[in-house]
Amino acid sequence: MASREQFSSRTGFIMAAAGSAIGLGNIWGFPTNTASNGGAAFVLVYFLMAFCLAYPALMAELIIGRHSRSNIMTALRFIAPNKSSRILGTGIGLYGVLIASLILSFYGIVAGWMMTYLAESVTNMAGWTEASAWLTGFSFERNMISMGIFMLLTMAIISSGIEGGIEKWSTRLMPMLLVIMVALIIYVFTQPGAMEGLKVYLLPDISQIKPALIIDAMGQAFFSLSLGVGTMLVYGSYLSEKENLPKLGVAVTLVDTGIAFIAGLLIIPAIYVAQHNGTTIVTDDGSLIAGPDLIFQILPSLFNSMGDIGVFVAFAFFALMTIASLTSSISMLEVPVSLAVEETPANRRQATLIIGGVIFCFSTIILLSFETLFEFVINLTTVYSQPILGVMLCIFTGWIWHRDNLLKEIKAGHPEIEGTWFWKIWPGYVKFFCPILILLAFFQSIAS
Ligand code: TRP
């Protein structure tokens, strides 16, 4: 077997994993979910879910990945001790690969919107009003073309294996996204209405915590950390034996939830500023507007209110969002492509072309019946399948994988871990608590 590529440094891995984690989930998904679930109560439950359930599941993926050095299906088959667990591993692996592909099929649509708003900032500067109207109008043609371009970019990166270059760029550019968001937050806070939004974002109303909120928060946490489908598993497979996995996992979780929190700090107050400027922000039943295009209504109106520099800010913001989406989308496409390359005679280019083409068709079908399919695919994949896959991976790690091998893998790289909390708690935690808690969240949502 050819020797496998590895991340050349710890920072290289953190960049790649953070690049995968940080994306539309943080800046589009988290604020939209917060708005539709009534604000601060959602934020609170989201953080609990991220650290108590998603982080342990992230560790399971990283540890399995580094141990088996392969894609999700091959990895689960590799650690399975007997025939029936190998069949189970194959099933879970294929389910994960399917879900990763379906996630990419809706992700490409939203990322395409980011690109149309990027293009619109240019047509706006040039004064081409018709082009601007087309770019921001919701038409099938616009949606399909922008999604197609985004898919082509994702496929080009995956087939040529230039992720390394992308990661380098994204590390230079992501701090800029942070800077722009912080600057925008400061601007928003000077506007009338912002403080009302800040209260909604930060002061939880515990009575809002309903089954639907809990399950949405869980799905959002799993989505934001790219869990369940083998993305983090395959990134872990490129990690060297020398790394301290629990620490890397904490770093990724902190950076990811931190960026989501900051995005919410921008968007939720901005909604109330927009209300102050005359936009209707509550629906007839009194809840906050929160459709998929929430941020595409709020942000442009914010940029417009800034005067002449608004279009430059818009350009920079949407350019950075497009790049953040690309470092996430490549990590999704890597899941089916790594399986195809390792398990079939296809080479990387062929695998990328075929799989990318199929996912493009999925996306087109979603666009053709947007009203029925878009939310449905998002819920099916992120709210239900990702946590269920998380349960399965925890069960695989805790119950099926030979315990000595598991412990040996955790210890690899830093034997002193035996004295830590992680060593004492985590193995039992993923074995019992994680699956039980995730399943409980499901049952109470189904029961209600
Ligand atoms: N976490 C990314 C985001 O927040 C999206 C993402 C990348 C993802 N890879 C994934 C989501 C795998 C689920 C599964 O935008």
Coordinates of C-alpha atoms and ligand atoms in Angstrom, one line a residue:
M1 CA 0.0 0.0 0.0
A2 CA 1.3 3.4 -0.9
S3 CA 2.2 5.5 2.2
R4 CA -0.6 7.8 3.1
E5 CA -0.4 11.5 3.0
Q6 CA -0.3 13.2 6.4
F7 CA -0.7 16.7 7.7
S8 CA 2.8 18.1 8.0
S9 CA 2.1 20.0 11.2
R10 CA -0.4 20.3 14.0
T11 CA -1.4 23.7 12.7
G12 CA -2.0 22.2 9.3
F13 CA -4.6 19.8 10.9
I14 CA -6.3 22.4 13.0
M15 CA -6.6 24.6 9.9
A16 CA -8.1 21.9 7.8
A17 CA -10.5 20.7 10.6
A18 CA -11.4 24.2 11.5
G19 CA -11.8 25.0 7.8
S20 CA -14.2 22.1 7.5
A21 CA -16.1 23.1 10.7
I22 CA -16.4 26.8 10.0
G23 CA -18.7 27.6 7.2
L24 CA -22.3 28.2 6.3
G25 CA -23.3 26.3 9.5
N26 CA -21.8 29.0 11.6
I27 CA -22.8 32.1 9.7
W28 CA -26.0 31.0 8.0
G29 CA -27.3 28.0 10.0
F30 CA -26.6 29.1 13.6
P31 CA -28.2 32.6 13.4
T32 CA -31.2 31.3 11.4
N33 CA -31.8 28.5 13.9
T34 CA -31.4 30.9 16.8
A35 CA -34.0 33.2 15.2
S36 CA -36.5 30.5 14.6
N37 CA -36.1 29.0 18.0
G38 CA -36.7 32.2 20.0
G39 CA -33.1 33.4 20.7
A40 CA -31.0 33.0 23.8
A41 CA -32.5 29.7 25.0
F42 CA -31.4 28.1 21.8
V43 CA -27.9 29.5 22.2
L44 CA -27.6 28.0 25.7
V45 CA -28.8 24.6 24.6
Y46 CA -26.6 24.7 21.6
F47 CA -23.4 25.2 23.7
L48 CA -24.4 22.4 26.0
M49 CA -24.9 20.1 23.0
A50 CA -21.6 21.2 21.4
F51 CA -19.5 20.4 24.4
C52 CA -21.4 17.6 26.0
L53 CA -22.4 15.6 23.0
A54 CA -20.6 16.8 19.8
Y55 CA -17.1 17.1 21.3
P56 CA -17.1 13.4 22.6
A57 CA -18.4 12.3 19.2
L58 CA -15.7 14.3 17.4
M59 CA -13.1 12.5 19.5
A60 CA -14.6 9.1 18.5
E61 CA -14.2 10.1 14.8
L62 CA -10.7 11.4 15.2
I63 CA -9.5 8.4 17.2
I64 CA -11.1 5.8 14.8
G65 CA -9.7 7.7 11.8
R66 CA -6.1 8.0 13.0
H67 CA -6.1 4.3 14.1
S68 CA -7.4 2.9 10.8
R69 CA -6.0 5.5 8.4
S70 CA -8.8 5.2 5.9
N71 CA -12.3 6.3 4.8
I72 CA -15.3 5.7 7.1
M73 CA -16.5 2.4 5.7
T74 CA -13.1 0.8 5.5
A75 CA -12.2 2.1 8.9
L76 CA -15.3 0.6 10.6
R77 CA -14.7 -2.7 8.9
F78 CA -11.1 -2.6 10.0
I79 CA -11.9 -2.2 13.7
A80 CA -14.8 -4.6 13.7
P81 CA -13.7 -7.9 15.3
N82 CA -16.1 -10.3 13.6
K83 CA -18.3 -10.9 10.6
S84 CA -21.6 -9.4 11.9
S85 CA -20.0 -6.3 13.2
R86 CA -18.2 -5.9 9.8
I87 CA -21.5 -5.9 8.1
L88 CA -22.8 -3.4 10.5
G89 CA -19.7 -1.2 9.9
T90 CA -20.3 -1.4 6.2
G91 CA -23.9 -0.3 6.6
I92 CA -23.0 2.6 8.9
G93 CA -20.2 3.7 6.6
L94 CA -22.4 3.7 3.5
Y95 CA -25.1 5.6 5.3
G96 CA -22.6 8.2 6.3
V97 CA -21.3 8.5 2.8
L98 CA -24.8 9.0 1.5
I99 CA -25.6 11.6 4.1
A100 CA -22.4 13.5 3.3
S101 CA -23.3 13.6 -0.3
L102 CA -26.9 14.8 0.4
I103 CA -25.5 17.5 2.8
L104 CA -23.3 18.8 0.0
S105 CA -26.3 18.9 -2.3
F106 CA -28.1 21.5 -0.3
Y107 CA -24.9 23.2 0.9
G108 CA -23.9 23.9 -2.7
I109 CA -27.2 25.8 -3.2
V110 CA -26.7 28.1 -0.2
A111 CA -23.0 28.6 -1.1
G112 CA -24.1 29.5 -4.6
W113 CA -26.2 32.3 -3.1
M114 CA -23.1 33.6 -1.3
M115 CA -21.5 33.8 -4.7
T116 CA -24.4 35.6 -6.3
Y117 CA -24.3 38.2 -3.6
L118 CA -20.5 38.5 -4.1
A119 CA -21.1 39.1 -7.8
E120 CA -23.9 41.5 -7.0
S121 CA -21.5 43.7 -5.0
V122 CA -19.5 44.1 -8.2
T123 CA -22.5 44.8 -10.5
N124 CA -23.7 47.2 -7.9
M125 CA -20.4 49.1 -8.0
A126 CA -20.6 49.2 -11.8
G127 CA -24.1 50.4 -11.7
W128 CA -25.6 47.5 -13.7
T129 CA -29.0 47.4 -12.1
E130 CA -30.5 44.7 -14.3
A131 CA -27.7 42.3 -13.5
S132 CA -28.0 43.1 -9.8
A133 CA -31.7 42.4 -9.9
W134 CA -31.1 39.0 -11.6
L135 CA -28.4 38.1 -9.1
T136 CA -30.5 38.7 -6.1
G137 CA -33.8 37.5 -7.5
F138 CA -34.9 34.0 -6.6
S139 CA -35.0 32.2 -9.9
F140 CA -34.3 28.6 -10.9
E141 CA -31.7 29.7 -13.4
R142 CA -29.8 31.8 -11.0
N143 CA -29.8 29.1 -8.3
M144 CA -28.7 26.4 -10.7
I145 CA -25.9 28.3 -12.3
S146 CA -24.5 29.5 -9.0
M147 CA -24.7 26.1 -7.5
G148 CA -23.1 24.6 -10.6
I149 CA -20.2 27.0 -10.4
F150 CA -19.7 26.3 -6.7
M151 CA -19.8 22.5 -7.3
L152 CA -17.2 22.9 -10.1
L153 CA -14.8 24.8 -7.8
T154 CA -15.2 22.1 -5.1
M155 CA -14.6 19.3 -7.6
A156 CA -11.5 21.1 -9.1
I157 CA -9.9 21.3 -5.6
I158 CA -10.7 17.7 -4.7
S159 CA -9.6 16.2 -8.0
S160 CA -6.3 18.0 -8.1
G161 CA -5.5 17.4 -4.4
I162 CA -4.6 21.1 -3.8
E163 CA -6.3 21.2 -0.4
G164 CA -3.0 22.1 1.1
G165 CA -3.0 25.4 -0.8
I166 CA -6.6 26.1 0.0
E167 CA -5.9 25.6 3.7
K168 CA -3.0 27.9 3.6
W169 CA -5.1 30.6 2.0
S170 CA -8.0 30.0 4.3
T171 CA -5.8 30.4 7.4
R172 CA -4.7 33.8 6.1
L173 CA -8.2 34.8 5.2
M174 CA -10.3 33.5 8.0
P175 CA -8.9 36.0 10.5
M176 CA -10.2 38.6 8.1
L177 CA -13.7 37.2 8.3
L178 CA -13.4 37.6 12.0
V179 CA -12.2 41.1 11.7
I180 CA -15.0 42.1 9.4
M181 CA -17.6 40.5 11.6
V182 CA -16.3 42.3 14.7
A183 CA -16.2 45.6 12.8
L184 CA -19.8 45.0 11.7
I185 CA -20.9 44.1 15.2
I186 CA -19.4 47.4 16.5
Y187 CA -21.3 49.3 13.7
V188 CA -24.6 47.5 14.4
F189 CA -24.3 48.2 18.1
T190 CA -24.3 51.9 17.4
Q191 CA -27.6 51.6 15.5
P192 CA -31.0 52.0 17.1
G193 CA -32.8 48.8 17.8
A194 CA -29.6 46.7 18.4
M195 CA -29.9 46.5 22.1
E196 CA -33.3 44.9 21.9
G197 CA -31.8 42.3 19.6
L198 CA -28.9 41.8 22.0
K199 CA -31.3 41.0 24.8
V200 CA -33.1 38.4 22.7
Y201 CA -29.7 36.8 21.9
L202 CA -28.3 36.8 25.4
L203 CA -31.1 36.6 28.0
P204 CA -32.5 33.1 27.8
D205 CA -36.2 32.6 28.4
I206 CA -36.1 29.0 29.8
S207 CA -39.7 28.4 29.0
Q208 CA -38.7 28.4 25.3
I209 CA -36.8 25.1 25.8
K210 CA -39.1 22.7 24.0
P211 CA -38.4 19.3 22.4
A212 CA -38.1 20.9 19.0
L213 CA -35.5 23.4 20.2
I214 CA -33.4 20.7 21.8
I215 CA -33.3 18.5 18.7
D216 CA -32.6 21.5 16.5
A217 CA -29.7 22.5 18.8
M218 CA -28.3 19.0 18.7
G219 CA -28.5 18.9 14.9
Q220 CA -26.9 22.3 14.6
A221 CA -24.0 21.2 16.9
F222 CA -23.4 18.1 14.8
F223 CA -23.7 20.0 11.6
S224 CA -21.3 22.7 12.7
L225 CA -18.7 20.3 13.8
S226 CA -19.0 18.3 10.5
L227 CA -19.9 15.1 12.5
G228 CA -21.3 11.7 11.8
V229 CA -20.6 11.3 8.2
G230 CA -16.8 10.6 8.3
T231 CA -15.5 14.0 7.5
M232 CA -13.6 14.3 10.7
L233 CA -12.8 10.6 10.6
V234 CA -11.0 11.0 7.3
Y235 CA -9.2 14.2 8.5
G236 CA -8.1 12.3 11.6
S237 CA -6.7 9.6 9.3
Y238 CA -4.2 12.1 8.0
L239 CA -3.0 12.9 11.5
S240 CA 0.4 11.7 12.8
E241 CA 0.8 9.4 15.8
K242 CA 2.5 12.2 17.7
E243 CA -0.5 14.4 18.1
N244 CA -2.5 15.0 21.3
L245 CA -6.0 14.2 20.0
P246 CA -8.1 15.4 22.9
K247 CA -6.4 18.8 22.8
L248 CA -6.8 19.2 19.1
G249 CA -10.5 18.3 19.4
V250 CA -11.0 21.0 22.1
A251 CA -9.3 23.6 19.9
V252 CA -11.5 22.8 16.9
T253 CA -14.7 22.8 19.1
L254 CA -13.8 26.2 20.7
V255 CA -12.9 27.9 17.4
D256 CA -16.1 26.6 15.7
T257 CA -18.5 27.5 18.5
G258 CA -16.8 30.8 19.0
I259 CA -17.3 31.8 15.4
A260 CA -20.9 30.8 15.5
F261 CA -21.4 32.9 18.6
I262 CA -19.9 35.9 17.0
A263 CA -22.0 35.5 13.9
G264 CA -25.1 35.4 16.0
L265 CA -23.9 38.5 17.8
L266 CA -24.0 40.2 14.4
I267 CA -27.1 38.8 12.8
I268 CA -29.6 38.8 15.7
P269 CA -29.1 42.5 16.6
A270 CA -29.0 43.4 12.9
I271 CA -32.5 41.9 12.5
Y272 CA -33.8 44.4 15.1
V273 CA -31.9 47.2 13.5
A274 CA -33.6 46.3 10.2
Q275 CA -37.0 46.4 12.0
H276 CA -36.2 49.8 13.3
N277 CA -35.5 50.9 9.7
G278 CA -38.9 49.6 8.6
T279 CA -38.5 45.9 7.7
T280 CA -41.1 43.5 9.1
I281 CA -39.3 41.0 11.2
V282 CA -42.1 39.1 12.9
T283 CA -44.5 36.8 11.1
D284 CA -48.3 36.8 11.7
D285 CA -48.0 34.3 14.5
G286 CA -45.5 36.5 16.4
S287 CA -42.3 34.5 15.8
L288 CA -39.2 36.0 14.3
I289 CA -38.8 35.6 10.5
A290 CA -36.2 32.9 9.9
G291 CA -36.5 31.4 6.5
P292 CA -33.4 30.2 4.6
D293 CA -32.9 33.6 3.1
L294 CA -33.0 35.5 6.5
I295 CA -29.4 36.6 6.3
F296 CA -29.7 37.4 2.6
Q297 CA -32.4 40.0 3.6
I298 CA -30.7 41.3 6.7
L299 CA -27.1 41.6 5.6
P300 CA -27.6 43.6 2.3
S301 CA -29.8 46.0 4.1
L302 CA -27.1 46.4 6.7
F303 CA -24.5 47.0 4.0
N304 CA -26.7 49.5 2.2
S305 CA -27.2 51.5 5.4
M306 CA -23.4 52.0 5.6
G307 CA -23.2 54.5 2.7
D308 CA -20.4 54.4 0.2
I309 CA -18.1 51.8 1.9
G310 CA -21.1 49.4 2.1
V311 CA -20.4 47.7 -1.3
F312 CA -16.7 47.1 -0.4
V313 CA -17.7 45.6 2.9
A314 CA -20.3 43.5 1.0
F315 CA -17.6 42.3 -1.5
A316 CA -15.2 41.4 1.3
F317 CA -17.8 39.6 3.4
F318 CA -19.3 37.5 0.6
A319 CA -15.8 36.7 -0.8
L320 CA -14.7 35.4 2.6
M321 CA -18.0 33.5 3.0
T322 CA -17.5 31.8 -0.4
I323 CA -14.0 30.7 0.7
A324 CA -15.2 29.5 4.1
S325 CA -17.9 27.4 2.2
L326 CA -15.3 25.9 -0.1
T327 CA -13.1 24.7 2.8
S328 CA -16.2 23.0 4.1
S329 CA -17.6 21.6 0.9
I330 CA -14.2 20.0 0.0
S331 CA -14.4 18.1 3.3
M332 CA -17.8 16.7 2.4
L333 CA -16.8 15.7 -1.1
E334 CA -13.7 14.0 0.3
V335 CA -15.9 11.5 2.1
P336 CA -17.4 9.7 -0.9
V337 CA -14.2 10.3 -3.0
S338 CA -11.9 8.8 -0.4
L339 CA -14.1 5.7 -0.3
A340 CA -14.2 5.4 -4.1
V341 CA -10.4 5.8 -4.4
E342 CA -9.6 3.3 -1.7
E343 CA -12.2 0.7 -2.5
T344 CA -12.7 0.8 -6.3
P345 CA -10.3 0.9 -9.3
A346 CA -11.3 4.5 -10.0
N347 CA -8.6 7.2 -9.6
R348 CA -9.1 10.5 -7.9
R349 CA -10.1 12.4 -11.0
Q350 CA -12.6 9.9 -12.2
A351 CA -14.1 9.4 -8.8
T352 CA -14.5 13.2 -8.3
L353 CA -16.1 13.7 -11.7
I354 CA -18.7 10.9 -11.3
I355 CA -19.6 11.6 -7.7
G356 CA -19.6 15.4 -8.2
G357 CA -21.9 14.9 -11.2
V358 CA -24.3 12.8 -9.2
I359 CA -24.4 15.4 -6.4
F360 CA -25.0 18.1 -8.9
C361 CA -28.1 16.1 -10.1
F362 CA -29.3 15.8 -6.5
S363 CA -29.0 19.6 -6.1
T364 CA -30.9 20.2 -9.3
I365 CA -33.7 18.0 -8.1
I366 CA -33.9 20.0 -4.9
L367 CA -34.0 23.2 -6.9
L368 CA -36.8 21.9 -9.1
S369 CA -39.1 21.4 -6.1
F370 CA -37.5 23.8 -3.7
E371 CA -40.5 24.3 -1.5
T372 CA -40.9 20.7 -0.6
L373 CA -37.4 19.4 -0.8
F374 CA -35.0 22.0 0.6
E375 CA -36.1 22.0 4.3
F376 CA -36.9 18.3 4.1
V377 CA -33.3 17.4 3.0
I378 CA -31.8 19.7 5.6
N379 CA -33.9 18.1 8.4
L380 CA -33.4 14.6 7.1
T381 CA -29.6 14.9 7.0
T382 CA -28.7 17.3 9.8
V383 CA -31.4 17.1 12.4
Y384 CA -32.0 13.3 12.2
S385 CA -29.2 11.4 10.4
Q386 CA -26.1 13.2 11.8
P387 CA -27.0 12.6 15.5
I388 CA -28.1 9.0 14.7
L389 CA -24.8 8.4 12.9
G390 CA -23.2 9.9 16.0
V391 CA -24.9 7.4 18.2
M392 CA -23.8 4.6 15.9
L393 CA -20.2 5.8 15.9
C394 CA -20.2 6.0 19.7
I395 CA -21.6 2.5 20.0
F396 CA -19.1 1.2 17.6
T397 CA -16.3 2.9 19.5
G398 CA -17.6 1.9 23.0
W399 CA -19.0 -1.6 22.4
I400 CA -17.6 -3.1 19.3
W401 CA -14.0 -1.9 19.0
H402 CA -11.7 -4.0 21.2
R403 CA -11.2 -1.9 24.3
D404 CA -7.4 -2.4 24.5
N405 CA -6.9 -1.2 21.0
L406 CA -9.0 1.9 21.7
L407 CA -7.0 2.7 24.8
K408 CA -3.7 2.1 23.0
E409 CA -4.8 4.6 20.3
I410 CA -5.8 7.3 22.7
K411 CA -2.4 6.9 24.4
A412 CA -0.4 7.0 21.2
G413 CA 1.4 10.3 21.0
H414 CA 1.2 11.1 24.7
P415 CA 1.4 8.4 27.3
E416 CA 0.9 11.0 30.1
I417 CA -2.8 11.1 29.2
E418 CA -3.4 8.4 31.7
G419 CA -3.6 10.9 34.5
T420 CA -6.1 13.2 32.8
W421 CA -9.9 13.6 33.1
F422 CA -10.3 12.7 29.5
W423 CA -8.7 9.3 30.0
K424 CA -10.9 8.6 33.0
I425 CA -14.2 9.8 31.7
W426 CA -14.3 9.7 27.9
P427 CA -14.3 5.9 27.2
G428 CA -17.3 5.3 29.5
Y429 CA -18.9 8.5 28.5
V430 CA -19.1 7.6 24.7
K431 CA -20.1 4.0 25.7
F432 CA -23.1 4.9 27.8
F433 CA -23.9 8.6 28.2
C434 CA -23.6 9.8 24.6
P435 CA -25.8 7.3 23.0
I436 CA -28.4 7.5 25.8
L437 CA -28.5 11.3 25.8
I438 CA -28.8 11.5 22.0
L439 CA -31.5 8.9 21.9
L440 CA -33.4 10.6 24.8
A441 CA -33.4 13.9 22.8
F442 CA -35.0 12.0 19.9
F443 CA -37.6 10.2 21.9
Q444 CA -38.8 13.2 23.7
S445 CA -39.2 15.0 20.4
I446 CA -41.1 12.1 18.9
A447 CA -43.2 11.7 21.9
S448 CA -44.4 15.3 22.0
Ligands
TRP1 N1 -19.5 22.2 9.4 C1 -19.6 22.9 8.2 C2 -20.3 24.2 8.4 O1 -20.6 24.5 9.5 C3 -20.3 22.1 7.1 C4 -19.7 20.7 7.0 C5 -18.5 20.4 6.4 C6 -20.3 19.5 7.3 N2 -18.3 19.0 6.4 C7 -19.4 18.4 6.9 C8 -21.5 19.2 7.8 C9 -19.8 17.1 7.1 C10 -21.9 17.9 8.0 C11 -21.0 16.9 7.7 O2 -20.6 24.9 7.5

